[in-house]
Tab-separated table of C-alpha atoms in Angstrom:
chain	number	residue	atom	x	y	z
A	1	MET	CA	-50.273	5.114	18.749
A	2	ASN	CA	-50.109	8.909	18.880
A	3	LYS	CA	-53.200	10.992	18.189
A	4	ASN	CA	-52.215	12.011	14.663
A	5	ALA	CA	-51.460	8.448	13.601
A	6	GLU	CA	-54.597	7.146	15.281
A	7	SER	CA	-56.796	9.723	13.569
A	8	ARG	CA	-55.288	9.051	10.145
A	9	ALA	CA	-55.413	5.272	10.588
A	10	ARG	CA	-59.058	5.421	11.627
A	11	ARG	CA	-59.875	7.307	8.411
A	12	LEU	CA	-57.753	5.158	6.107
A	13	PHE	CA	-58.367	1.699	7.466
A	14	ALA	CA	-62.065	1.754	8.261
A	15	GLY	CA	-63.367	-1.742	7.645
A	16	VAL	CA	-59.931	-3.400	7.810
A	17	ASN	CA	-59.656	-6.167	10.387
A	18	SER	CA	-56.217	-7.115	11.693
A	19	SER	CA	-55.229	-9.405	14.551
A	20	LEU	CA	-51.945	-7.535	15.048
A	21	SER	CA	-53.557	-4.883	17.218
A	22	ARG	CA	-54.335	-7.666	19.684
A	23	THR	CA	-51.243	-9.843	19.334
A	24	ASP	CA	-48.562	-7.201	18.662
A	25	PRO	CA	-49.768	-3.811	19.900
A	26	GLU	CA	-46.225	-2.424	20.259
A	27	PHE	CA	-45.390	-3.312	16.652
A	28	VAL	CA	-48.589	-1.660	15.441
A	29	GLU	CA	-47.742	1.438	17.469
A	30	ILE	CA	-44.247	1.696	15.966
A	31	ILE	CA	-45.286	1.208	12.344
A	32	SER	CA	-48.401	3.366	12.622
A	33	ASN	CA	-46.634	6.293	14.269
A	34	PHE	CA	-43.913	6.129	11.635
A	35	SER	CA	-45.878	5.452	8.425
A	36	GLN	CA	-49.080	7.339	9.234
A	37	ASP	CA	-47.602	10.304	11.079
A	38	GLU	CA	-43.876	10.918	10.726
A	39	THR	CA	-43.344	9.996	7.082
A	40	ALA	CA	-46.844	11.067	6.021
A	41	ASN	CA	-46.193	14.544	7.429
A	42	ALA	CA	-43.007	14.821	5.350
A	43	ASN	CA	-44.949	14.083	2.157
A	44	ILE	CA	-45.094	16.580	-0.748
A	45	LEU	CA	-47.106	14.294	-3.057
A	46	THR	CA	-50.838	14.426	-3.553
A	47	GLU	CA	-52.806	11.786	-1.660
A	48	LYS	CA	-53.464	10.002	-4.949
A	49	GLU	CA	-49.781	10.009	-5.879
A	50	ARG	CA	-48.778	8.799	-2.433
A	51	MET	CA	-51.240	5.917	-2.510
A	52	LEU	CA	-50.308	4.860	-6.033
A	53	CYS	CA	-46.620	4.893	-5.092
A	54	ILE	CA	-47.215	2.760	-2.009
A	55	LEU	CA	-49.393	0.284	-3.916
A	56	ALA	CA	-46.778	0.078	-6.679
A	57	ALA	CA	-43.999	-0.501	-4.149
A	58	LEU	CA	-46.011	-3.241	-2.437
A	59	LEU	CA	-46.524	-4.897	-5.811
A	60	GLY	CA	-42.789	-4.617	-6.405
A	61	CYS	CA	-41.829	-6.236	-3.097
A	62	GLN	CA	-44.770	-8.679	-3.232
A	63	GLY	CA	-46.268	-7.422	0.022
A	64	MET	CA	-49.713	-8.919	-0.485
A	65	GLY	CA	-51.115	-8.429	3.034
A	66	GLU	CA	-50.164	-4.775	3.303
A	67	PHE	CA	-51.178	-4.213	-0.330
A	68	GLN	CA	-54.696	-5.269	0.596
A	69	ASN	CA	-54.691	-2.969	3.652
A	70	MET	CA	-53.461	-0.004	1.595
A	71	LEU	CA	-55.934	-0.740	-1.194
A	72	HIS	CA	-58.750	-0.426	1.355
A	73	ALA	CA	-57.154	2.851	2.447
A	74	ALA	CA	-56.865	4.164	-1.120
A	75	LEU	CA	-60.506	3.430	-1.832
A	76	ASN	CA	-61.568	4.890	1.520
A	77	ILE	CA	-60.038	8.253	0.616
A	78	GLY	CA	-61.448	8.264	-2.908
A	79	VAL	CA	-58.601	7.175	-5.185
A	80	ASP	CA	-60.123	6.304	-8.560
A	81	PRO	CA	-60.428	2.505	-9.019
A	82	VAL	CA	-59.360	2.973	-12.654
A	83	ALA	CA	-56.023	4.437	-11.541
A	84	ILE	CA	-55.514	1.536	-9.146
A	85	LYS	CA	-56.316	-1.059	-11.808
A	86	GLU	CA	-53.970	0.660	-14.266
A	87	THR	CA	-51.191	0.473	-11.671
A	88	ILE	CA	-51.666	-3.286	-11.346
A	89	TYR	CA	-51.914	-3.784	-15.108
A	90	GLN	CA	-48.717	-1.825	-15.786
A	91	ALA	CA	-46.871	-3.715	-13.049
A	92	THR	CA	-47.129	-6.821	-15.242
A	93	ALA	CA	-44.597	-5.387	-17.690
A	94	TYR	CA	-42.043	-4.953	-14.893
A	95	LEU	CA	-42.877	-7.807	-12.519
A	96	GLY	CA	-44.383	-10.462	-14.786
A	97	ILE	CA	-47.746	-12.200	-14.923
A	98	GLY	CA	-46.703	-14.633	-12.205
A	99	ARG	CA	-46.344	-11.823	-9.675
A	100	THR	CA	-49.356	-9.678	-10.562
A	101	CYS	CA	-52.306	-11.996	-11.195
A	102	ASP	CA	-52.882	-12.789	-7.513
A	103	PHE	CA	-52.777	-9.066	-6.703
A	104	LEU	CA	-55.342	-8.349	-9.411
A	105	ILE	CA	-57.658	-11.039	-8.061
A	106	ALA	CA	-57.265	-9.705	-4.519
A	107	ALA	CA	-57.916	-6.147	-5.732
A	108	ASN	CA	-61.100	-7.238	-7.491
A	109	GLY	CA	-62.449	-8.731	-4.281
A	110	ILE	CA	-61.675	-5.589	-2.282
A	111	MET	CA	-63.168	-3.310	-4.936
A	112	GLU	CA	-66.370	-5.313	-4.894
A	113	GLN	CA	-66.471	-4.969	-1.092
A	114	HIS	CA	-66.355	-1.197	-1.660
A	115	GLY	CA	-69.232	-1.341	-4.119
A	116	VAL	CA	-67.129	-0.912	-7.276
A	117	ARG	CA	-68.830	-2.515	-10.259
A	118	LEU	CA	-66.544	-4.677	-12.369
A	119	PRO	CA	-65.353	-4.747	-15.043
A	120	LEU	CA	-64.375	-1.102	-15.162
A	121	ALA	CA	-64.702	0.945	-18.327
A	122	PRO	CA	-62.112	0.006	-21.003
A	123	GLN	CA	-58.999	2.190	-21.029
A	124	ALA	CA	-57.221	0.971	-24.182
A	125	SER	CA	-56.426	3.709	-26.682
A	126	THR	CA	-54.804	1.543	-29.358
A	127	ASN	CA	-55.135	-1.903	-30.913
A	128	GLU	CA	-52.991	-4.582	-32.513
A	129	GLU	CA	-52.109	-2.670	-35.664
A	130	PRO	CA	-50.668	0.671	-34.380
A	131	ARG	CA	-49.442	-0.491	-30.955
A	132	PHE	CA	-45.827	-0.910	-32.102
A	133	GLU	CA	-45.613	2.552	-33.653
A	134	ARG	CA	-47.331	4.234	-30.720
A	135	GLY	CA	-45.285	2.317	-28.167
A	136	LEU	CA	-42.033	3.165	-29.921
A	137	ALA	CA	-43.064	6.818	-30.097
A	138	LYS	CA	-43.636	6.757	-26.337
A	139	GLN	CA	-40.189	5.215	-25.787
A	140	VAL	CA	-38.563	7.918	-27.906
A	141	GLU	CA	-40.521	10.608	-26.080
A	142	LEU	CA	-39.310	9.371	-22.694
A	143	PHE	CA	-35.794	8.145	-23.448
A	144	GLY	CA	-34.642	9.754	-26.681
A	145	PRO	CA	-34.062	8.782	-30.340
A	146	ASP	CA	-31.658	5.955	-29.501
A	147	MET	CA	-34.704	3.867	-28.597
A	148	ALA	CA	-35.714	3.813	-32.281
A	149	LYS	CA	-32.208	2.766	-33.314
A	150	ARG	CA	-32.498	-0.345	-31.157
A	151	GLN	CA	-35.119	-1.655	-33.568
A	152	THR	CA	-32.703	-1.517	-36.500
A	153	ASP	CA	-29.188	-1.452	-35.048
A	154	GLY	CA	-29.523	-3.644	-31.968
A	155	PRO	CA	-28.017	-7.150	-31.714
A	156	ALA	CA	-29.874	-9.709	-33.808
A	157	LEU	CA	-30.604	-11.884	-30.790
A	158	ARG	CA	-32.353	-8.949	-29.091
A	159	ARG	CA	-34.710	-8.104	-31.932
A	160	ASN	CA	-37.639	-9.923	-30.358
A	161	ILE	CA	-37.351	-8.368	-26.907
A	162	ASN	CA	-36.649	-4.910	-28.338
A	163	ARG	CA	-39.824	-5.200	-30.427
A	164	TRP	CA	-41.783	-6.445	-27.401
A	165	LEU	CA	-40.540	-3.549	-25.300
A	166	ALA	CA	-42.043	-1.213	-27.911
A	167	ASP	CA	-45.317	-2.982	-28.707
A	168	ASN	CA	-46.073	-4.664	-25.369
A	169	CYS	CA	-44.414	-2.736	-22.523
A	170	PHE	CA	-45.065	0.691	-24.001
A	171	GLY	CA	-47.678	0.010	-26.694
A	172	ASP	CA	-49.992	-2.111	-24.562
A	173	TYR	CA	-49.589	-0.267	-21.244
A	174	TYR	CA	-48.194	3.259	-21.574
A	175	THR	CA	-50.739	4.221	-24.237
A	176	ARG	CA	-53.705	3.373	-22.012
A	177	ASN	CA	-55.920	5.990	-20.393
A	178	GLY	CA	-56.525	6.169	-16.639
A	179	LEU	CA	-53.079	7.479	-15.669
A	180	ASN	CA	-51.118	10.358	-17.138
A	181	GLY	CA	-47.479	10.203	-18.246
A	182	GLN	CA	-46.110	11.543	-14.971
A	183	GLU	CA	-48.074	8.972	-12.974
A	184	ARG	CA	-47.006	6.079	-15.201
A	185	GLU	CA	-43.320	6.926	-14.928
A	186	MET	CA	-43.690	7.474	-11.177
A	187	ILE	CA	-45.221	4.047	-10.527
A	188	THR	CA	-42.665	2.374	-12.809
A	189	PHE	CA	-39.932	3.935	-10.683
A	190	CYS	CA	-41.642	2.353	-7.645
A	191	PHE	CA	-41.894	-1.114	-9.228
A	192	LEU	CA	-38.163	-1.055	-9.954
A	193	LEU	CA	-37.187	0.529	-6.649
A	194	ALA	CA	-39.094	-2.024	-4.588
A	195	GLN	CA	-38.102	-5.261	-6.294
A	196	GLY	CA	-34.364	-4.549	-6.193
A	197	GLY	CA	-31.753	-5.863	-8.607
A	198	CYS	CA	-32.984	-3.499	-11.332
A	199	GLU	CA	-30.559	-0.629	-10.815
A	200	ASP	CA	-29.781	-0.122	-14.522
A	201	GLN	CA	-33.499	0.097	-15.326
A	202	LEU	CA	-34.007	2.363	-12.311
A	203	ARG	CA	-31.389	4.717	-13.737
A	204	GLY	CA	-33.221	4.825	-17.052
A	205	HIS	CA	-36.595	5.477	-15.466
A	206	THR	CA	-35.145	8.082	-13.114
A	207	ALA	CA	-34.117	9.985	-16.248
A	208	GLY	CA	-37.567	9.262	-17.696
A	209	ASN	CA	-39.196	10.755	-14.604
A	210	PHE	CA	-37.064	13.875	-14.902
A	211	GLY	CA	-38.128	14.122	-18.539
A	212	VAL	CA	-41.851	14.146	-17.707
A	213	GLY	CA	-41.479	16.662	-14.893
A	214	ASN	CA	-41.043	14.457	-11.820
A	215	GLY	CA	-37.987	16.240	-10.469
A	216	LYS	CA	-35.391	15.277	-7.896
A	217	GLU	CA	-37.332	16.594	-4.901
A	218	LYS	CA	-40.476	14.749	-5.963
A	219	LEU	CA	-38.630	11.475	-6.509
A	220	TYR	CA	-37.016	11.809	-3.094
A	221	SER	CA	-40.497	12.154	-1.622
A	222	VAL	CA	-41.639	9.098	-3.595
A	223	VAL	CA	-38.819	7.075	-2.038
A	224	GLU	CA	-39.572	8.419	1.438
A	225	GLN	CA	-43.229	7.433	1.206
A	226	CYS	CA	-42.347	3.938	-0.046
A	227	MET	CA	-39.569	3.426	2.494
A	228	PRO	CA	-41.693	2.172	5.436
A	229	TYR	CA	-42.957	-0.611	3.159
A	230	ILE	CA	-39.674	-1.670	1.514
A	231	GLY	CA	-36.993	-0.806	4.093
A	232	TYR	CA	-33.911	1.396	4.207
A	233	PRO	CA	-31.387	-0.442	1.951
A	234	ARG	CA	-33.390	-0.249	-1.291
A	235	SER	CA	-34.540	3.264	-0.432
A	236	LEU	CA	-30.987	4.502	0.076
A	237	ASN	CA	-29.885	2.782	-3.145
A	238	ALA	CA	-32.658	4.583	-5.031
A	239	MET	CA	-31.685	7.943	-3.546
A	240	SER	CA	-28.094	7.384	-4.691
A	241	ILE	CA	-29.337	6.710	-8.222
A	242	ILE	CA	-31.503	9.842	-8.158
A	243	ASP	CA	-28.436	11.875	-7.131
A	244	GLU	CA	-26.320	10.223	-9.835
A	245	ILE	CA	-28.781	10.931	-12.664
A	246	ALA	CA	-29.510	14.458	-11.419
A	247	ALA	CA	-25.763	15.246	-11.465
A	248	LYS	CA	-25.454	14.006	-15.078
A	249	GLU	CA	-28.341	16.197	-16.209
A	250	LYS	CA	-26.941	19.455	-14.834
């Protein structure tokens, strides 16, 4: 491990025990030099943004072991536990309960190791009655007035899921405090990028990111910082989609 990677890893992963340093020192050297030096040095995101993107990507690809390592790292450098919890909560809308509950339980254990008192302060800003209207307003804000038309003009068999997209996906999650609009669209991009097979949704949320001010250069950096954790194929696919949507918006 080179000096830069070693110094950064020592700061990030204090308290993390891994047998790989003993059993696979060459592997650790390769991944540490790449993820904690080469790609980290190319980063234009804030440390908070970088960590949230990586955690979101690891949720998306179901990388539990590395998620736990990077959660230790995020807490070690002072990322707000509320922002981390909000990332896991919002992942449920894009990954499903079956793929997020174990991550939430693991995160709770790690937070308690770091002295974080649970439960955290509530972050809900709406309730059952206005969640549909507020969620739909957020959809329209991000993706345009056609989102409202889906509630009235969409196919009859899609009325339930279109309503749930408004009141649950956006009303229950996007209206919460703890993350701002740019951060929420950024992590959603990472959930979709990392799980693969969601290219149409990735196109929509690429446009949504552009709409909240996460431009092409920033999204490229998001992909670059996620790439060591999800591999080249999905990263290159995401970059192609960023280029495609950017060209349409010129």
